[in-house]
Each structure stands twice: as C-alpha cells, then as structure tokens.
N, CA, C and O of each residue as an XYZ file, in Angstrom:
256
protein
N      -2.373      4.510     12.131
C      -1.146      4.543     11.428
C      -1.325      4.210     10.021
O      -0.789      4.950      9.196
N      -2.069      3.101      9.587
C      -2.259      2.699      8.214
C      -2.809      3.657      7.379
O      -2.524      3.676      6.181
N      -3.769      4.667      8.018
C      -4.358      5.663      7.063
C      -3.279      6.736      6.970
O      -3.260      7.383      5.922
N      -2.500      6.983      7.781
C      -1.388      8.040      7.758
C      -0.533      7.498      6.569
O      -0.397      8.260      5.611
N       0.018      6.356      6.522
C       0.906      5.680      5.630
C       0.087      5.719      4.167
O       0.699      6.117      3.176
N      -0.957      5.405      4.086
C      -1.880      5.494      2.917
C      -1.949      6.956      2.284
O      -1.630      7.202      1.121
N      -2.349      7.770      3.088
C      -2.349      9.335      2.708
C      -1.242      9.794      2.170
O      -1.226     10.276      1.037
N      -0.036      9.679      3.043
C       1.257     10.162      2.638
C       1.761      9.507      1.368
O       2.232     10.220      0.481
N       1.684      8.080      1.215
C       2.063      7.424     -0.036
C       1.350      7.880     -1.260
O       1.982      8.161     -2.279
N       0.065      7.960     -1.194
C      -0.813      8.396     -2.321
C      -0.298      9.862     -2.697
O       0.099     10.091     -3.839
N      -0.315     10.759     -1.799
C       0.078     12.025     -2.042
C       1.549     12.337     -2.619
O       1.791     13.287     -3.364
N       2.488     11.408     -2.173
C       3.755     11.495     -2.635
C       3.968     10.929     -4.032
O       4.916     11.249     -4.749
N       3.043     10.089     -4.353
C       2.935      9.488     -5.687
C       2.273     10.231     -6.824
O       2.389      9.931     -8.012
N       1.424     11.438     -6.233
C       0.748     12.148     -7.179
C      -0.639     11.786     -7.318
O      -1.358     12.258     -8.199
N      -1.021     10.955     -6.461
C      -2.365     10.528     -6.485
C      -3.392     11.278     -5.532
O      -3.783     10.706     -4.514
N      -3.810     12.491     -5.840
C      -4.397     13.390     -4.911
C      -5.658     12.857     -4.427
O      -5.912     12.910     -3.224
N      -6.540     12.303     -5.332
C      -7.856     11.833     -4.806
C      -7.861     10.854     -3.830
O      -8.568     11.028     -2.837
N      -7.048      9.636     -3.968
C      -6.995      8.632     -2.929
C      -6.313      9.229     -1.560
O      -6.639      8.825     -0.444
N      -5.461     10.104     -1.758
C      -4.647     10.760     -0.691
C      -5.703     11.656      0.172
O      -5.673     11.649      1.402
N      -6.511     12.324     -0.474
C      -7.553     13.177      0.142
C      -8.511     12.173      0.932
O      -8.717     12.320      2.137
N      -9.104     11.109      0.156
C      -9.999     10.155      0.952
C      -9.232      9.622      2.148
O      -9.763      9.624      3.258
N      -8.064      9.189      1.970
C      -7.476      8.574      3.266
C      -7.288      9.513      4.342
O      -7.357      9.125      5.508
N      -7.026     10.881      4.009
C      -6.914     11.858      4.967
C      -8.251     12.267      5.457
O      -8.250     12.694      6.612
N      -9.358     12.237      4.862
C     -10.585     12.562      5.457
C     -11.059     11.470      6.368
O     -11.769     11.747      7.335
N     -10.666     10.144      6.078
C     -10.981      9.250      7.091
C     -10.130      9.238      8.284
O     -10.570      8.961      9.400
N      -8.879      9.549      8.037
C      -8.021      9.883      9.185
C      -8.495     10.983     10.144
O      -8.541     10.817     11.363
N      -8.814     12.015      9.576
C      -9.355     13.263     10.210
C     -10.863     12.956     10.980
O     -11.221     13.554     11.995
N     -11.493     12.131     10.435
C     -12.719     11.686     11.102
C     -12.379     10.766     12.422
O     -13.071     10.769     13.441
N     -11.364     10.094     12.255
C     -10.842      9.170     13.535
C     -10.421     10.214     14.471
O     -10.836     10.153     15.629
N      -9.573     11.254     14.073
C      -8.974     12.074     15.013
C      -8.915     13.472     14.493
O      -7.939     13.869     13.856
N     -10.021     14.273     14.777
C     -10.050     15.572     14.113
C      -8.922     16.565     14.566
O      -8.656     17.564     13.897
N      -8.266     16.244     15.739
C      -7.264     17.262     16.169
C      -6.041     16.820     15.638
O      -5.104     17.568     15.919
N      -5.740     15.774     14.914
C      -4.497     15.311     14.523
C      -3.777     16.320     13.675
O      -4.460     16.919     12.845
N      -2.516     16.589     13.763
C      -1.744     17.403     13.022
C      -0.368     16.953     12.878
O      -0.003     15.966     13.516
N       0.534     17.646     12.014
C       1.860     16.941     11.816
C       2.777     16.942     12.910
O       3.638     16.064     12.964
N       2.685     17.917     13.880
C       3.505     17.928     14.922
C       3.060     16.867     16.071
O       3.847     16.502     16.945
N       1.897     16.470     15.992
C       1.512     15.390     16.914
C       1.826     13.955     16.229
O       2.081     12.961     16.909
N       1.788     13.950     15.013
C       2.239     12.774     14.306
C       3.661     12.356     14.584
O       4.016     11.208     14.854
N       4.549     13.577     14.475
C       5.946     13.295     14.722
C       6.151     12.703     16.240
O       7.091     11.945     16.477
N       5.349     13.038     17.104
C       5.571     12.427     18.512
C       5.259     11.067     18.627
O       5.850     10.412     19.486
N       4.374     10.500     17.856
C       4.212      8.938     18.087
C       4.724      8.125     16.891
O       4.486      6.921     16.795
N       5.453      8.829     15.958
C       6.128      7.897     15.004
C       7.532      7.448     15.484
O       8.268      8.106     16.220
N       7.796      6.211     14.948
C       9.087      5.676     15.323
C      10.114      5.760     14.144
O      10.978      4.900     13.972
N       9.964      6.807     13.383
C      10.940      6.995     12.269
C      12.155      7.720     12.885
O      12.028      8.792     13.477
N      13.171      7.181     12.745
C      14.551      7.581     13.367
C      15.305      8.515     12.509
O      15.853      9.491     13.022
N      15.378      8.278     11.180
C      16.225      9.115     10.298
C      15.484     10.341     10.071
O      14.324     10.223      9.678
N      16.014     11.611     10.273
C      15.327     12.912     10.101
C      14.768     12.997      8.579
O      13.656     13.473      8.350
N      15.625     12.498      7.545
C      15.240     12.732      6.320
C      14.022     11.804      5.791
O      13.318     12.127      4.834
N      13.869     10.651      6.509
C      12.696      9.842      6.234
C      11.425     10.490      6.846
O      10.351     10.531      6.245
N      11.621     10.966      8.027
C      10.469     11.802      8.724
C      10.088     13.030      7.937
O       8.906     13.352      7.817
N      11.070     13.718      7.402
C      10.812     15.014      6.633
C       9.872     14.556      5.257
O       8.924     15.235      4.862
N      10.279     13.397      4.671
C       9.551     12.899      3.481
C       8.117     12.480      3.846
O       7.163     12.833      3.153
N       7.985     11.747      4.908
C       6.590     11.188      5.476
C       5.778     12.411      5.671
O       4.667     12.502      5.150
N       6.309     13.404      6.436
C       5.561     14.661      6.818
C       5.280     15.428      5.619
O       4.197     16.013      5.593
N       6.074     15.536      4.598
C       5.749     16.240      3.380
C       4.427     15.475      2.696
O       3.455     16.081      2.245
N       4.579     14.097      2.710
C       3.309     13.538      2.072
C       2.212     13.814      2.808
O       1.154     13.950      2.194
N       2.220     13.951      4.217
C       0.950     14.210      4.942
C       0.615     15.808      4.770
O      -0.556     16.140      4.959
N       1.407     16.641      4.482
C       1.081     18.014      4.220
C       0.410     18.029      2.822
O      -0.597     18.709      2.626
N       0.951     17.308      1.898
C       0.252     17.248      0.631
C      -0.979     16.615      0.594
O      -1.773     16.894     -0.304
N      -1.278     15.699      1.555
C      -2.624     15.220      1.683
C      -3.459     15.912      2.387
O      -4.608     15.482      2.488
N      -3.111     17.067      3.000
C      -3.938     18.022      3.785
C      -3.870     18.053      5.118
O      -4.611     18.886      5.641
N      -3.140     17.336      5.906
C      -2.837     17.470      7.295
C      -2.333     18.777      7.696
O      -1.394     19.241      7.049
N      -2.873     19.509      8.777
C      -2.314     20.748      8.998
C      -1.050     20.481      9.886
O      -0.761     19.378     10.350
N      -0.381     21.560     10.049
C       0.966     21.560     10.998
C       0.505     21.452     12.272
O       1.296     21.426     13.215
C-alpha cells in the first residue's frame, strides 16, 4: 500500500522520476497488479477520492 501511495502522490505532484521508481518497485512485488485490482482492496469510500488516486497510479504507469 505504501508504494501505491508513494507512486500516486509523486505522479500527481509532477515528480515523474520518483513516481516511476516507486511503480517499478511495486510491480516487482506484484507484476500482475493493475488499477482494477487496486480498486478492490482499497478502502477509499468517496468516488472522487478514488478517481484521483487511480489517476495518480495511471500517471505513474500502472495499467488498467
């Protein structure tokens, strides 16, 4: 979870390099991880918050 937050936060802040490094680490831990899977185990309740978080993950390079 921490790597997801790090990747999304860096990406949303415009820090592409740290976002990419966090995403690479995350993908090494779970190569099959994708945005639809993240949505299943997140406890973000407000749809607009989930949309922002998922956008950060997209920008960091996580596939759908």
